[in-house]
Amino acid sequence: MRRIFFILCLIIICIAAKAQYSSENSFIRKEIVSYTKDKKGFYVKETNRMVDIVTDITENYAYDKKAQNLYVLTDNSNVVVTLTKDYAKIIKRNKDIPHLSGEALDNEIEKRNKLLYDKFTALNHEREQQITDSINKAIQDSIDEVNRLNAIMAAQKKAREDYISNHKSHEVPLGQNSIRCDICDNDINTDDIVYTIGIKNDTIYYATINTGDLDLSYVELHESKIPETLYSDHNFMYHYEVYKDSLTDDSIDYKRFVYIEGYKCYTDYLARLKKAAPYGYINEWSWNDEYSMVTFNIRYTNTNAKTIKYITVYFRITNDVNDVRCTGYFKGTGPLKEGETASWNWDSSSYFTAGDSSNMNITKIVLTYMNGTKQVVSGKYLRFN
């Protein structure tokens, strides 16, 4: 019998400790004090709130047998439960739950309220610190990010300034490429480009220095589509980014500029060529004395406004000690207009020379024009390309 009573007491204790309270075993369930978490993560105090169920009980700390009220503590609330008559009998037998009333009961209630207050005040302080730390971290992260970006921008600015101090806007790095000129229809080696006039859309306008006849140099202007290889060339793209304002001017018609200025450069070259050789010049010439017969060929350019009717080339052949071995002339027939070049070949002649002949010199050229006038070309006017 005693054994049965002992087991019954244990069951009552376990029921009281692990019980949950609802309408099945109680009439009223009121949270004297409770704490719930709001959207910001803070615990908010509520009082005298009716609830449908009480769970997660951590302590049964008092029982008022007169009112059949059981006082329990949960993780977040201090609750008074008005039990049904049958369940009140079970709780009444639990000697581990103090039977209290009046001031003693009020003290215990206040003590639990204080426990909850201290617990959730500390949690709210922790939450405040978390938010403060989070805000401070966000601020510091923002400051660090701004500092990082400022450092990057400063480094980029410094690199840009250094680049500008060591480079010229119109000396564009074009790498080792060959680009096709749409004007002269020639392939241009980018190493030969001395100046980039401008870049517009997908076209680059640039200049090269050409060496013309009589070693006269002149500027030639070109227009080319930008090859795909340059778009992936870091040096080219960075240079264009730095100097874009200088290289792309929407107010300039680059195509028209290149055609007009290119024509001016070439006509200036022709004027200088004519000044250097006002009667024309020998582009190339050669001779031979195989089997002692003198053969000869010449290529001549006319820079004069008069059309050449006949060209007579006078020569002298000598040996290594400057003994004259043969003299004479070859006469070619035109016409040869201004700016034109023509060739004459004499594969046989009536001239024969000694076996020790080694040198031929052109002594003079006589030009006979279509109007019958003649011009002797000798001395400083006898020019060889």
mmCIF file of C-alpha atoms in Angstrom, residues 27-360:
data_model
loop_
_atom_site.group_PDB
_atom_site.id
_atom_site.type_symbol
_atom_site.label_atom_id
_atom_site.label_comp_id
_atom_site.label_asym_id
_atom_site.label_seq_id
_atom_site.Cartn_x
_atom_site.Cartn_y
_atom_site.Cartn_z
ATOM 1 C CA PHE A 27 -10.888 27.717 -16.001
ATOM 2 C CA ILE A 28 -8.647 30.765 -16.329
ATOM 3 C CA ARG A 29 -5.055 31.236 -17.446
ATOM 4 C CA LYS A 30 -3.722 34.739 -16.963
ATOM 5 C CA GLU A 31 -0.201 35.999 -17.540
ATOM 6 C CA ILE A 32 0.468 38.345 -14.646
ATOM 7 C CA VAL A 33 3.578 39.465 -16.504
ATOM 8 C CA SER A 34 4.882 38.240 -19.851
ATOM 9 C CA TYR A 35 7.570 39.258 -22.341
ATOM 10 C CA THR A 36 7.320 38.870 -26.121
ATOM 11 C CA LYS A 37 9.872 39.790 -28.792
ATOM 12 C CA ASP A 38 8.992 42.626 -31.192
ATOM 13 C CA LYS A 39 10.142 43.091 -34.824
ATOM 14 C CA LYS A 40 13.334 44.798 -33.699
ATOM 15 C CA GLY A 41 14.313 41.923 -31.426
ATOM 16 C CA PHE A 42 13.442 43.643 -28.104
ATOM 17 C CA TYR A 43 11.342 41.981 -25.418
ATOM 18 C CA VAL A 44 8.186 43.939 -24.598
ATOM 19 C CA LYS A 45 6.422 43.595 -21.251
ATOM 20 C CA GLU A 46 2.699 42.826 -21.114
ATOM 21 C CA THR A 47 0.482 42.395 -18.014
ATOM 22 C CA ASN A 48 -2.763 40.617 -17.162
ATOM 23 C CA ARG A 49 -3.101 38.940 -20.513
ATOM 24 C CA MET A 50 -5.461 35.978 -20.872
ATOM 25 C CA VAL A 51 -4.094 32.972 -22.744
ATOM 26 C CA ASP A 52 -5.562 29.731 -24.053
ATOM 27 C CA ILE A 53 -2.729 27.496 -23.009
ATOM 28 C CA VAL A 54 0.303 27.567 -20.705
ATOM 29 C CA THR A 55 3.341 25.473 -21.653
ATOM 30 C CA ASP A 56 7.074 25.276 -21.038
ATOM 31 C CA ILE A 57 6.667 25.645 -17.284
ATOM 32 C CA THR A 58 9.952 25.976 -15.456
ATOM 33 C CA GLU A 59 8.594 26.288 -11.895
ATOM 34 C CA ASN A 60 5.386 25.727 -9.908
ATOM 35 C CA TYR A 61 6.147 28.175 -7.125
ATOM 36 C CA ALA A 62 2.846 28.651 -5.211
ATOM 37 C CA TYR A 63 -0.670 27.323 -4.774
ATOM 38 C CA ASP A 64 -3.628 29.213 -3.271
ATOM 39 C CA LYS A 65 -5.956 26.408 -2.225
ATOM 40 C CA LYS A 66 -8.814 28.743 -1.382
ATOM 41 C CA ALA A 67 -8.972 30.204 -4.875
ATOM 42 C CA GLN A 68 -7.649 27.008 -6.497
ATOM 43 C CA ASN A 69 -4.996 29.154 -8.184
ATOM 44 C CA LEU A 70 -1.671 27.665 -9.203
ATOM 45 C CA TYR A 71 1.196 30.125 -9.826
ATOM 46 C CA VAL A 72 3.748 29.007 -12.370
ATOM 47 C CA LEU A 73 6.793 30.454 -14.093
ATOM 48 C CA THR A 74 7.584 29.853 -17.774
ATOM 49 C CA ASP A 75 10.522 30.940 -19.890
ATOM 50 C CA ASN A 76 8.891 34.262 -20.543
ATOM 51 C CA SER A 77 5.928 34.695 -18.207
ATOM 52 C CA ASN A 78 4.556 34.620 -14.668
ATOM 53 C CA VAL A 79 1.132 32.959 -14.850
ATOM 54 C CA VAL A 80 -1.767 32.302 -12.510
ATOM 55 C CA VAL A 81 -3.901 29.284 -13.436
ATOM 56 C CA THR A 82 -7.370 28.730 -11.883
ATOM 57 C CA LEU A 83 -7.642 24.951 -11.833
ATOM 58 C CA THR A 84 -10.678 22.732 -12.222
ATOM 59 C CA LYS A 85 -11.844 21.018 -9.079
ATOM 60 C CA ASP A 86 -10.437 17.619 -10.065
ATOM 61 C CA TYR A 87 -7.050 18.951 -11.060
ATOM 62 C CA ALA A 88 -6.929 21.131 -7.968
ATOM 63 C CA LYS A 89 -7.133 17.974 -5.865
ATOM 64 C CA ILE A 90 -4.048 16.589 -7.596
ATOM 65 C CA ILE A 91 -2.025 19.766 -7.137
ATOM 66 C CA LYS A 92 -3.169 20.095 -3.530
ATOM 67 C CA ARG A 93 -1.476 16.774 -2.730
ATOM 68 C CA ASN A 94 1.884 17.941 -4.184
ATOM 69 C CA LYS A 95 3.894 18.897 -1.126
ATOM 70 C CA ASP A 96 6.689 20.369 -3.300
ATOM 71 C CA ILE A 97 4.453 23.300 -4.216
ATOM 72 C CA PRO A 98 4.169 25.797 -1.336
ATOM 73 C CA HIS A 99 0.621 26.682 -0.280
ATOM 74 C CA LEU A 100 0.614 30.458 0.042
ATOM 75 C CA SER A 101 -1.801 33.332 0.366
ATOM 76 C CA GLY A 102 -1.894 37.008 1.287
ATOM 77 C CA GLU A 103 1.377 38.926 1.638
ATOM 78 C CA ALA A 104 3.545 35.800 1.369
ATOM 79 C CA LEU A 105 1.955 34.992 -1.989
ATOM 80 C CA ASP A 106 2.328 38.586 -3.170
ATOM 81 C CA ASN A 107 6.022 38.489 -2.275
ATOM 82 C CA GLU A 108 6.604 35.329 -4.294
ATOM 83 C CA ILE A 109 4.705 36.770 -7.246
ATOM 84 C CA GLU A 110 6.802 39.962 -7.091
ATOM 85 C CA LYS A 111 9.979 37.920 -6.770
ATOM 86 C CA ARG A 112 9.164 36.034 -10.025
ATOM 87 C CA ASN A 113 8.222 39.274 -11.721
ATOM 88 C CA LYS A 114 11.617 40.633 -10.691
ATOM 89 C CA LEU A 115 13.369 37.528 -12.070
ATOM 90 C CA LEU A 116 11.659 38.001 -15.415
ATOM 91 C CA TYR A 117 12.355 41.734 -15.392
ATOM 92 C CA ASP A 118 16.059 41.207 -14.703
ATOM 93 C CA LYS A 119 16.287 38.447 -17.322
ATOM 94 C CA PHE A 120 14.628 40.360 -20.135
ATOM 95 C CA THR A 121 16.188 43.689 -19.210
ATOM 96 C CA ALA A 122 19.585 42.007 -19.607
ATOM 97 C CA LEU A 123 18.492 40.489 -22.918
ATOM 98 C CA ASN A 124 17.274 43.883 -24.127
ATOM 99 C CA HIS A 125 20.603 45.426 -23.103
ATOM 100 C CA GLU A 126 22.355 42.696 -25.105
ATOM 101 C CA ARG A 127 20.094 43.448 -28.047
ATOM 102 C CA GLU A 128 20.829 47.157 -27.758
ATOM 103 C CA GLN A 129 24.539 46.374 -27.721
ATOM 104 C CA GLN A 130 24.113 44.075 -30.734
ATOM 105 C CA ILE A 131 22.360 46.841 -32.651
ATOM 106 C CA THR A 132 24.938 49.393 -31.547
ATOM 107 C CA ASP A 133 27.762 47.056 -32.525
ATOM 108 C CA SER A 134 26.021 46.296 -35.821
ATOM 109 C CA ILE A 135 25.546 50.009 -36.550
ATOM 110 C CA ASN A 136 29.130 50.770 -35.575
ATOM 111 C CA LYS A 137 30.354 47.900 -37.722
ATOM 112 C CA ALA A 138 28.230 49.090 -40.635
ATOM 113 C CA ILE A 139 29.577 52.617 -40.181
ATOM 114 C CA GLN A 140 33.140 51.347 -39.930
ATOM 115 C CA ASP A 141 32.610 49.065 -42.922
ATOM 116 C CA SER A 142 31.265 52.042 -44.848
ATOM 117 C CA ILE A 143 34.234 54.156 -43.771
ATOM 118 C CA ASP A 144 36.618 51.343 -44.694
ATOM 119 C CA GLU A 145 34.909 50.938 -48.073
ATOM 120 C CA VAL A 146 35.025 54.675 -48.723
ATOM 121 C CA ASN A 147 38.692 54.715 -47.724
ATOM 122 C CA ARG A 148 39.347 51.721 -49.954
ATOM 123 C CA LEU A 149 37.587 53.337 -52.901
ATOM 124 C CA ASN A 150 39.347 56.645 -52.213
ATOM 125 C CA ALA A 151 42.672 54.821 -52.147
ATOM 126 C CA ILE A 152 41.846 53.126 -55.467
ATOM 127 C CA MET A 153 40.750 56.438 -56.976
ATOM 128 C CA ALA A 154 43.874 58.167 -55.658
ATOM 129 C CA ALA A 155 46.063 55.419 -57.103
ATOM 130 C CA GLN A 156 44.225 55.621 -60.422
ATOM 131 C CA LYS A 157 44.550 59.406 -60.431
ATOM 132 C CA LYS A 158 48.274 59.164 -59.653
ATOM 133 C CA ALA A 159 48.750 56.542 -62.384
ATOM 134 C CA ARG A 160 46.820 58.739 -64.807
ATOM 135 C CA GLU A 161 48.916 61.806 -63.905
ATOM 136 C CA ASP A 162 52.135 59.794 -64.284
ATOM 137 C CA TYR A 163 50.921 58.486 -67.634
ATOM 138 C CA ILE A 164 50.091 61.986 -68.885
ATOM 139 C CA SER A 165 53.485 63.297 -67.775
ATOM 140 C CA ASN A 166 55.249 60.556 -69.763
ATOM 141 C CA HIS A 167 53.070 60.351 -72.868
ATOM 142 C CA LYS A 168 51.699 62.607 -75.575
ATOM 143 C CA SER A 169 48.046 62.503 -76.501
ATOM 144 C CA HIS A 170 48.528 61.965 -80.241
ATOM 145 C CA GLU A 171 51.285 59.364 -79.902
ATOM 146 C CA VAL A 172 48.897 56.443 -79.552
ATOM 147 C CA PRO A 173 50.331 52.974 -78.748
ATOM 148 C CA LEU A 174 49.091 50.749 -81.567
ATOM 149 C CA GLY A 175 51.116 47.621 -80.831
ATOM 150 C CA GLN A 176 52.632 45.414 -83.511
ATOM 151 C CA ASN A 177 49.853 45.549 -86.067
ATOM 152 C CA SER A 178 49.291 46.134 -89.751
ATOM 153 C CA ILE A 179 46.244 48.179 -90.735
ATOM 154 C CA ARG A 180 44.758 48.804 -94.145
ATOM 155 C CA CYS A 181 44.491 52.407 -95.312
ATOM 156 C CA ASP A 182 41.208 53.162 -97.052
ATOM 157 C CA ILE A 183 42.798 56.073 -98.946
ATOM 158 C CA CYS A 184 46.011 54.668 -100.418
ATOM 159 C CA ASP A 185 44.807 51.031 -100.179
ATOM 160 C CA ASN A 186 48.122 49.951 -98.666
ATOM 161 C CA ASP A 187 48.905 47.989 -95.502
ATOM 162 C CA ILE A 188 50.492 50.332 -92.966
ATOM 163 C CA ASN A 189 52.822 49.034 -90.278
ATOM 164 C CA THR A 190 51.772 50.678 -87.017
ATOM 165 C CA ASP A 191 55.444 51.180 -86.116
ATOM 166 C CA ASP A 192 55.563 53.720 -88.957
ATOM 167 C CA ILE A 193 52.722 55.824 -87.561
ATOM 168 C CA VAL A 194 54.191 59.018 -86.118
ATOM 169 C CA TYR A 195 51.012 60.879 -85.196
ATOM 170 C CA THR A 196 47.378 59.999 -84.586
ATOM 171 C CA ILE A 197 45.146 62.825 -85.766
ATOM 172 C CA GLY A 198 41.945 61.514 -84.238
ATOM 173 C CA ILE A 199 39.681 58.562 -83.515
ATOM 174 C CA LYS A 200 36.006 58.621 -84.371
ATOM 175 C CA ASN A 201 33.566 55.732 -84.086
ATOM 176 C CA ASP A 202 35.447 52.728 -85.509
ATOM 177 C CA THR A 203 37.984 54.705 -87.575
ATOM 178 C CA ILE A 204 41.449 56.016 -86.794
ATOM 179 C CA TYR A 205 43.066 58.875 -88.714
ATOM 180 C CA TYR A 206 46.858 59.081 -88.632
ATOM 181 C CA ALA A 207 50.057 60.230 -90.306
ATOM 182 C CA THR A 208 53.218 58.551 -91.515
ATOM 183 C CA ILE A 209 56.476 60.039 -92.806
ATOM 184 C CA ASN A 210 57.318 58.835 -96.299
ATOM 185 C CA THR A 211 60.668 59.179 -98.057
ATOM 186 C CA GLY A 212 60.041 60.204 -101.643
ATOM 187 C CA ASP A 213 62.338 60.658 -104.576
ATOM 188 C CA LEU A 214 65.615 62.524 -104.111
ATOM 189 C CA ASP A 215 65.398 61.598 -100.402
ATOM 190 C CA LEU A 216 62.705 64.213 -99.821
ATOM 191 C CA SER A 217 60.393 63.294 -96.974
ATOM 192 C CA TYR A 218 56.729 64.206 -96.695
ATOM 193 C CA VAL A 219 53.755 63.554 -94.452
ATOM 194 C CA GLU A 220 51.119 61.138 -95.727
ATOM 195 C CA LEU A 221 47.720 61.036 -94.041
ATOM 196 C CA HIS A 222 45.657 57.850 -93.710
ATOM 197 C CA GLU A 223 42.252 56.557 -92.678
ATOM 198 C CA SER A 224 41.735 52.999 -91.390
ATOM 199 C CA LYS A 225 39.154 50.903 -89.618
ATOM 200 C CA ILE A 226 40.340 50.043 -86.114
ATOM 201 C CA PRO A 227 41.232 46.311 -86.093
ATOM 202 C CA GLU A 228 39.607 44.068 -83.484
ATOM 203 C CA THR A 229 43.004 43.338 -81.947
ATOM 204 C CA LEU A 230 43.278 46.955 -80.784
ATOM 205 C CA TYR A 231 39.972 46.833 -78.914
ATOM 206 C CA SER A 232 41.463 44.144 -76.660
ATOM 207 C CA ASP A 233 44.810 45.926 -76.379
ATOM 208 C CA HIS A 234 45.103 47.375 -72.840
ATOM 209 C CA ASN A 235 47.686 50.004 -73.786
ATOM 210 C CA PHE A 236 45.603 51.335 -76.668
ATOM 211 C CA MET A 237 42.338 51.371 -74.709
ATOM 212 C CA TYR A 238 43.903 53.005 -71.629
ATOM 213 C CA HIS A 239 45.595 55.691 -73.744
ATOM 214 C CA TYR A 240 42.302 56.444 -75.498
ATOM 215 C CA GLU A 241 40.481 56.594 -72.135
ATOM 216 C CA VAL A 242 43.031 59.089 -70.793
ATOM 217 C CA TYR A 243 43.162 61.257 -73.920
ATOM 218 C CA LYS A 244 39.662 60.759 -75.318
ATOM 219 C CA ASP A 245 38.863 64.481 -75.219
ATOM 220 C CA SER A 246 41.969 65.227 -77.277
ATOM 221 C CA LEU A 247 41.587 62.359 -79.735
ATOM 222 C CA THR A 248 37.854 62.602 -80.417
ATOM 223 C CA ASP A 249 36.482 66.032 -81.277
ATOM 224 C CA ASP A 250 32.970 65.921 -82.711
ATOM 225 C CA SER A 251 33.440 69.368 -84.228
ATOM 226 C CA ILE A 252 36.177 68.052 -86.560
ATOM 227 C CA ASP A 253 35.391 66.269 -89.824
ATOM 228 C CA TYR A 254 38.425 64.000 -89.705
ATOM 229 C CA LYS A 255 37.753 62.392 -93.097
ATOM 230 C CA ARG A 256 37.653 65.785 -94.851
ATOM 231 C CA PHE A 257 40.685 66.983 -92.877
ATOM 232 C CA VAL A 258 42.759 63.964 -93.907
ATOM 233 C CA TYR A 259 41.887 64.319 -97.589
ATOM 234 C CA ILE A 260 42.509 68.070 -97.745
ATOM 235 C CA GLU A 261 45.655 68.164 -95.595
ATOM 236 C CA GLY A 262 47.002 65.010 -97.193
ATOM 237 C CA TYR A 263 46.648 66.615 -100.616
ATOM 238 C CA LYS A 264 48.436 69.735 -99.351
ATOM 239 C CA CYS A 265 51.317 67.659 -97.985
ATOM 240 C CA TYR A 266 51.741 65.800 -101.258
ATOM 241 C CA THR A 267 51.580 68.918 -103.447
ATOM 242 C CA ASP A 268 54.143 70.530 -101.156
ATOM 243 C CA TYR A 269 56.392 67.506 -101.691
ATOM 244 C CA LEU A 270 55.987 67.788 -105.450
ATOM 245 C CA ALA A 271 56.853 71.494 -105.290
ATOM 246 C CA ARG A 272 60.015 70.715 -103.337
ATOM 247 C CA LEU A 273 60.843 67.920 -105.765
ATOM 248 C CA LYS A 274 60.472 70.315 -108.678
ATOM 249 C CA LYS A 275 62.608 72.905 -106.930
ATOM 250 C CA ALA A 276 65.351 70.360 -106.280
ATOM 251 C CA ALA A 277 65.255 69.094 -109.884
ATOM 252 C CA PRO A 278 63.531 71.688 -112.056
ATOM 253 C CA TYR A 279 64.161 69.739 -115.292
ATOM 254 C CA GLY A 280 63.617 66.249 -113.969
ATOM 255 C CA TYR A 281 65.823 63.544 -112.527
ATOM 256 C CA ILE A 282 67.209 60.110 -113.206
ATOM 257 C CA ASN A 283 65.263 57.500 -111.258
ATOM 258 C CA GLU A 284 67.623 54.661 -112.112
ATOM 259 C CA TRP A 285 70.148 53.689 -114.757
ATOM 260 C CA SER A 286 72.651 50.957 -115.592
ATOM 261 C CA TRP A 287 75.163 49.953 -118.251
ATOM 262 C CA ASN A 288 77.138 46.924 -119.416
ATOM 263 C CA ASP A 289 80.034 46.200 -121.769
ATOM 264 C CA GLU A 290 79.643 42.491 -122.321
ATOM 265 C CA TYR A 291 81.629 41.443 -125.399
ATOM 266 C CA SER A 292 82.947 45.044 -125.370
ATOM 267 C CA MET A 293 79.606 46.403 -126.695
ATOM 268 C CA VAL A 294 78.151 49.200 -124.559
ATOM 269 C CA THR A 295 74.516 48.698 -123.531
ATOM 270 C CA PHE A 296 72.520 51.191 -121.500
ATOM 271 C CA ASN A 297 69.136 51.808 -119.881
ATOM 272 C CA ILE A 298 67.680 54.772 -118.050
ATOM 273 C CA ARG A 299 64.490 55.700 -116.243
ATOM 274 C CA TYR A 300 63.723 59.412 -116.130
ATOM 275 C CA THR A 301 61.055 61.578 -114.422
ATOM 276 C CA ASN A 302 59.998 64.918 -115.906
ATOM 277 C CA THR A 303 59.258 67.646 -113.322
ATOM 278 C CA ASN A 304 58.989 70.477 -115.838
ATOM 279 C CA ALA A 305 55.773 71.842 -117.298
ATOM 280 C CA LYS A 306 57.164 71.338 -120.808
ATOM 281 C CA THR A 307 56.683 67.975 -122.457
ATOM 282 C CA ILE A 308 59.924 66.242 -123.420
ATOM 283 C CA LYS A 309 60.159 65.187 -127.083
ATOM 284 C CA TYR A 310 63.690 63.761 -127.039
ATOM 285 C CA ILE A 311 66.120 62.885 -124.251
ATOM 286 C CA THR A 312 69.836 62.664 -125.127
ATOM 287 C CA VAL A 313 72.107 61.170 -122.483
ATOM 288 C CA TYR A 314 75.873 61.850 -122.822
ATOM 289 C CA PHE A 315 78.313 59.454 -121.164
ATOM 290 C CA ARG A 316 82.019 58.812 -120.582
ATOM 291 C CA ILE A 317 83.544 55.410 -119.825
ATOM 292 C CA THR A 318 86.874 55.132 -117.964
ATOM 293 C CA ASN A 319 89.075 52.467 -116.456
ATOM 294 C CA ASP A 320 90.218 52.245 -112.844
ATOM 295 C CA VAL A 321 92.937 54.859 -113.350
ATOM 296 C CA ASN A 322 90.482 57.252 -114.980
ATOM 297 C CA ASP A 323 91.697 56.770 -118.543
ATOM 298 C CA VAL A 324 88.889 57.570 -120.974
ATOM 299 C CA ARG A 325 87.951 54.474 -122.936
ATOM 300 C CA CYS A 326 84.760 55.581 -124.654
ATOM 301 C CA THR A 327 82.426 58.596 -124.974
ATOM 302 C CA GLY A 328 79.092 59.059 -126.711
ATOM 303 C CA TYR A 329 75.378 59.499 -126.205
ATOM 304 C CA PHE A 330 72.082 57.663 -126.330
ATOM 305 C CA LYS A 331 68.989 59.389 -127.654
ATOM 306 C CA GLY A 332 65.467 58.432 -126.582
ATOM 307 C CA THR A 333 62.110 59.556 -127.899
ATOM 308 C CA GLY A 334 59.150 60.849 -125.821
ATOM 309 C CA PRO A 335 56.711 62.244 -125.276
ATOM 310 C CA LEU A 336 57.200 62.592 -121.506
ATOM 311 C CA LYS A 337 54.780 64.957 -119.785
ATOM 312 C CA GLU A 338 55.216 66.724 -116.451
ATOM 313 C CA GLY A 339 55.040 64.304 -113.533
ATOM 314 C CA GLU A 340 55.461 61.243 -115.753
ATOM 315 C CA THR A 341 58.281 58.686 -115.687
ATOM 316 C CA ALA A 342 59.533 56.690 -118.691
ATOM 317 C CA SER A 343 62.251 54.129 -119.415
ATOM 318 C CA TRP A 344 64.561 53.626 -122.423
ATOM 319 C CA ASN A 345 66.682 50.553 -123.050
ATOM 320 C CA TRP A 346 69.518 50.116 -125.533
ATOM 321 C CA ASP A 347 70.378 46.428 -125.621
ATOM 322 C CA SER A 348 72.821 47.032 -128.468
ATOM 323 C CA SER A 349 74.756 50.022 -129.739
ATOM 324 C CA SER A 350 77.523 51.101 -132.073
ATOM 325 C CA TYR A 351 79.794 51.792 -129.088
ATOM 326 C CA PHE A 352 82.585 49.402 -128.152
ATOM 327 C CA THR A 353 84.996 49.834 -125.279
ATOM 328 C CA ALA A 354 88.282 48.360 -124.099
ATOM 329 C CA GLY A 355 88.335 45.334 -121.827
ATOM 330 C CA ASP A 356 89.642 47.277 -118.810
ATOM 331 C CA SER A 357 86.622 49.623 -118.801
ATOM 332 C CA SER A 358 85.134 49.786 -115.348
ATOM 333 C CA ASN A 359 83.191 53.026 -114.840
ATOM 334 C CA MET A 360 80.541 54.990 -116.703
#
